[in-house]
Tab-separated table of N, CA and C in Angstrom:
chain	number	residue	atom	x	y	z
C	231	MET	N	62.218	84.194	80.422
C	231	MET	CA	63.392	84.859	80.764
C	231	MET	C	63.139	85.739	79.081
C	232	LYS	N	62.728	85.238	78.305
C	232	LYS	CA	62.938	86.028	77.009
C	232	LYS	C	62.335	87.084	77.035
C	233	ARG	N	61.648	87.638	78.501
C	233	ARG	CA	60.750	88.877	78.264
C	233	ARG	C	62.432	90.199	78.956
C	234	ALA	N	62.547	90.069	80.227
C	234	ALA	CA	64.074	90.599	80.387
C	234	ALA	C	65.186	90.083	81.286
C	235	PHE	N	65.547	91.035	81.064
C	235	PHE	CA	67.495	89.651	81.932
C	235	PHE	C	66.888	90.117	83.907
C	236	MET	N	66.820	88.555	84.371
C	236	MET	CA	67.565	88.168	85.405
C	236	MET	C	69.403	88.334	86.055
C	237	ALA	N	68.702	88.545	86.590
C	237	ALA	CA	70.936	88.120	87.473
C	237	ALA	C	70.752	87.072	87.945
C	238	PHE	N	69.701	86.250	88.325
C	238	PHE	CA	70.573	85.340	88.162
C	238	PHE	C	69.061	84.162	87.896
C	239	GLY	N	68.215	84.631	87.208
C	239	GLY	CA	67.310	83.643	86.646
C	239	GLY	C	66.269	83.247	86.955
C	240	GLY	N	65.507	82.264	87.241
C	240	GLY	CA	63.875	82.609	87.252
C	240	GLY	C	63.593	81.103	87.481
C	241	SER	N	62.411	80.688	87.478
C	241	SER	CA	61.445	79.214	87.650
C	241	SER	C	62.538	77.945	88.160
C	242	ALA	N	63.238	76.993	87.020
C	242	ALA	CA	63.588	75.792	87.452
C	242	ALA	C	65.328	76.109	86.584
C	243	ARG	N	64.956	77.553	85.703
C	243	ARG	CA	66.756	78.046	85.701
C	243	ARG	C	67.217	78.925	86.508
C	244	VAL	N	67.455	78.593	87.520
C	244	VAL	CA	67.990	80.173	88.994
C	244	VAL	C	68.951	78.831	89.330
C	245	CYS	N	70.108	80.407	89.271
C	245	CYS	CA	70.918	79.637	89.718
C	245	CYS	C	71.475	79.212	90.884
C	246	LEU	N	72.049	78.242	90.699
C	246	LEU	CA	72.041	77.570	92.428
C	246	LEU	C	72.966	78.463	93.084
C	247	GLY	N	73.869	79.364	93.050
C	247	GLY	CA	74.670	79.689	93.877
C	247	GLY	C	74.421	81.103	94.129
C	248	GLN	N	73.834	81.737	93.786
C	248	GLN	CA	73.234	82.976	93.978
C	248	GLN	C	72.985	83.814	95.234
C	249	ASN	N	72.422	82.730	96.244
C	249	ASN	CA	72.989	82.906	97.792
C	249	ASN	C	74.452	83.007	98.092
C	250	LEU	N	75.362	82.156	97.630
C	250	LEU	CA	76.575	82.131	97.700
C	250	LEU	C	76.802	84.061	97.405
C	251	ALA	N	76.167	84.107	96.704
C	251	ALA	CA	76.845	85.581	95.512
C	251	ALA	C	75.796	86.086	96.086
C	252	ARG	N	75.409	86.900	96.774
C	252	ARG	CA	74.447	87.506	97.867
C	252	ARG	C	75.326	87.343	99.542
C	253	MET	N	75.699	86.278	99.079
C	253	MET	CA	77.445	86.503	101.105
C	253	MET	C	78.021	87.108	100.718
C	254	GLU	N	78.962	86.988	99.324
C	254	GLU	CA	80.554	87.834	99.433
C	254	GLU	C	80.241	89.045	98.868
C	255	LEU	N	79.057	89.160	97.950
C	255	LEU	CA	78.612	91.010	97.767
C	255	LEU	C	79.042	91.574	99.596
C	256	LEU	N	77.901	90.850	100.178
C	256	LEU	CA	77.348	92.220	101.988
C	256	LEU	C	78.868	91.755	102.823
C	257	HIS	N	79.644	90.288	102.458
C	257	HIS	CA	80.950	90.334	103.583
C	257	HIS	C	82.478	91.142	102.329
C	258	ALA	N	81.947	91.229	100.716
C	258	ALA	CA	82.650	92.411	100.344
C	258	ALA	C	82.465	93.858	100.876
C	259	VAL	N	81.204	94.699	101.402
C	259	VAL	CA	80.886	95.691	102.140
C	259	VAL	C	81.088	96.030	102.939
C	260	ALA	N	81.031	94.651	103.923
C	260	ALA	CA	81.551	94.950	105.341
C	260	ALA	C	83.297	94.574	104.952
C	261	ARG	N	84.146	93.859	104.613
C	261	ARG	CA	85.797	94.207	104.809
C	261	ARG	C	85.650	95.457	104.057
C	262	PHE	N	85.478	96.216	103.075
C	262	PHE	CA	84.996	97.722	102.592
C	262	PHE	C	85.340	99.284	104.128
C	263	PHE	N	83.889	98.674	105.249
C	263	PHE	CA	84.172	99.454	105.624
C	263	PHE	C	84.548	99.218	106.943
C	264	ARG	N	85.734	97.842	106.707
C	264	ARG	CA	86.199	97.724	108.282
C	264	ARG	C	87.957	98.518	107.786
C	265	ALA	N	88.150	98.433	106.696
C	265	ALA	CA	89.649	98.247	106.358
C	265	ALA	C	89.169	100.057	106.220
C	266	CYS	N	88.207	100.542	105.920
C	266	CYS	CA	88.084	102.137	105.709
C	266	CYS	C	87.071	103.114	106.784
C	267	PRO	N	87.870	102.511	108.439
C	267	PRO	CA	87.137	103.090	109.054
C	267	PRO	C	86.802	104.960	108.387
C	268	THR	N	87.099	105.756	108.374
C	268	THR	CA	86.939	106.709	108.243
C	268	THR	C	85.852	106.848	106.904
C	269	ALA	N	85.295	105.668	106.423
C	269	ALA	CA	84.353	105.084	105.276
C	269	ALA	C	83.012	105.884	105.878
C	270	ARG	N	81.827	107.340	105.681
C	270	ARG	CA	80.091	107.194	106.287
C	270	ARG	C	79.835	106.785	104.299
C	271	ILE	N	78.774	106.248	105.565
C	271	ILE	CA	77.779	106.807	104.132
C	271	ILE	C	77.173	108.651	103.696
C	272	ALA	N	76.911	108.979	102.960
C	272	ALA	CA	77.086	110.737	102.923
C	272	ALA	C	76.225	111.535	103.045
C	273	ASP	N	76.005	112.708	104.019
C	273	ASP	CA	74.767	112.925	104.216
C	273	ASP	C	74.133	113.690	103.340
C	274	SER	N	74.358	113.817	103.184
C	274	SER	CA	73.196	113.860	101.006
C	274	SER	C	72.075	112.500	100.601
C	275	MET	N	72.392	111.670	101.776
C	275	MET	CA	71.754	110.258	101.322
C	275	MET	C	70.642	110.767	102.086
C	276	LYS	N	69.178	109.728	102.134
C	276	LYS	CA	68.187	110.078	102.649
C	276	LYS	C	67.501	108.578	102.753
C	277	ASP	N	67.450	108.352	103.988
C	277	ASP	CA	66.601	107.154	104.222
C	277	ASP	C	65.263	105.877	103.033
C	278	LYS	N	65.104	106.734	101.891
C	278	LYS	CA	64.527	106.559	101.179
C	278	LYS	C	65.403	106.097	99.818
C	279	ASP	N	66.303	106.865	99.983
C	279	ASP	CA	67.247	106.746	98.740
C	279	ASP	C	67.954	105.662	98.432
C	280	ALA	N	68.196	104.708	99.946
C	280	ALA	CA	68.817	103.746	99.974
C	280	ALA	C	67.475	101.993	99.776
C	281	THR	N	67.179	102.794	99.883
C	281	THR	CA	65.201	101.540	99.832
C	281	THR	C	65.708	99.878	98.395
C	282	MET	N	66.121	99.580	98.156
C	282	MET	CA	66.503	98.559	96.947
C	282	MET	C	65.192	98.843	96.238
C	283	VAL	N	65.166	98.584	95.525
C	283	VAL	CA	64.599	98.723	93.733
C	283	VAL	C	65.223	97.482	93.474
C	284	ASP	N	64.218	96.140	93.135
C	284	ASP	CA	64.166	95.270	91.922
C	284	ASP	C	64.292	96.001	90.560
C	285	PHE	N	65.379	95.908	89.746
C	285	PHE	CA	65.421	96.159	88.224
C	285	PHE	C	65.840	95.568	87.461
C	286	PHE	N	66.566	95.259	86.506
C	286	PHE	CA	67.229	93.739	86.022
C	286	PHE	C	68.264	93.426	87.008
C	287	VAL	N	68.774	93.891	87.879
C	287	VAL	CA	69.408	93.642	89.638
C	287	VAL	C	69.357	94.511	90.199
C	288	ILE	N	69.238	94.247	91.561
C	288	ILE	CA	68.266	94.694	93.057
C	288	ILE	C	70.024	96.459	93.027
C	289	LYS	N	69.045	97.404	92.855
C	289	LYS	CA	70.166	98.520	93.191
C	289	LYS	C	69.485	99.320	94.011
C	290	PRO	N	69.745	100.325	94.827
C	290	PRO	CA	69.510	101.792	95.873
C	290	PRO	C	68.589	102.101	94.671
C	291	ALA	N	67.014	102.401	95.262
C	291	ALA	CA	66.886	104.076	94.585
C	291	ALA	C	66.833	105.215	93.795
C	292	CYS	N	68.035	105.324	94.676
C	292	CYS	CA	68.504	106.504	94.435
C	292	CYS	C	68.869	106.396	92.968
C	293	GLY	N	69.404	105.114	92.518
C	293	GLY	CA	70.314	104.369	91.560
C	293	GLY	C	72.236	104.578	92.021
C	294	ALA	N	72.858	105.267	93.148
C	294	ALA	CA	73.950	105.506	92.978
C	294	ALA	C	73.602	105.503	94.617
C	295	MET	N	75.188	105.118	95.679
C	295	MET	CA	75.336	104.926	96.810
C	295	MET	C	76.255	105.781	97.602
C	296	GLU	N	76.262	106.919	98.150
C	296	GLU	CA	77.281	108.212	98.036
C	296	GLU	C	78.157	107.426	99.514
C	297	ILE	N	78.614	107.068	99.458
C	297	ILE	CA	80.323	106.737	100.149
C	297	ILE	C	80.925	107.906	100.875
C	298	THR	N	81.526	108.816	101.939
C	298	THR	CA	82.375	109.529	102.585
C	298	THR	C	83.336	108.884	103.115
C	299	LEU	N	84.791	110.034	102.528
C	299	LEU	CA	86.106	109.182	103.196
C	299	LEU	C	86.836	110.230	103.921
C	300	ASP	N	86.467	110.302	105.314
C	300	ASP	CA	87.148	111.213	105.638
C	300	ASP	C	88.482	111.193	106.506
C	301	GLN	N	88.845	112.091	106.368
C	301	GLN	CA	91.079	112.256	106.162
C	301	GLN	C	91.818	111.704	108.010
C	302	GLU	N	92.359	110.940	108.012
C	302	GLU	CA	92.392	109.960	109.208
C	302	GLU	C	93.248	111.546	109.865
C	303	GLN	N	92.664	111.039	111.583
C	303	GLN	CA	93.436	112.573	112.292
C	303	GLN	C	94.236	111.847	113.461
């Protein structure tokens, strides 16, 4: 762990709550899209941009996920 920061640690010092944290994140994203039915992934996003990359934390390959909010009609 001296060489790099790892969000949930590793080896014998791995975070016991990492699975719960990931589940909470998925739940938060699902709640966002349910609460904002006009939200969608922006047209500028490509499949390769959404590929997850392991860095210090997991992130999309392009660095950010663009979301478009359309006005309700």
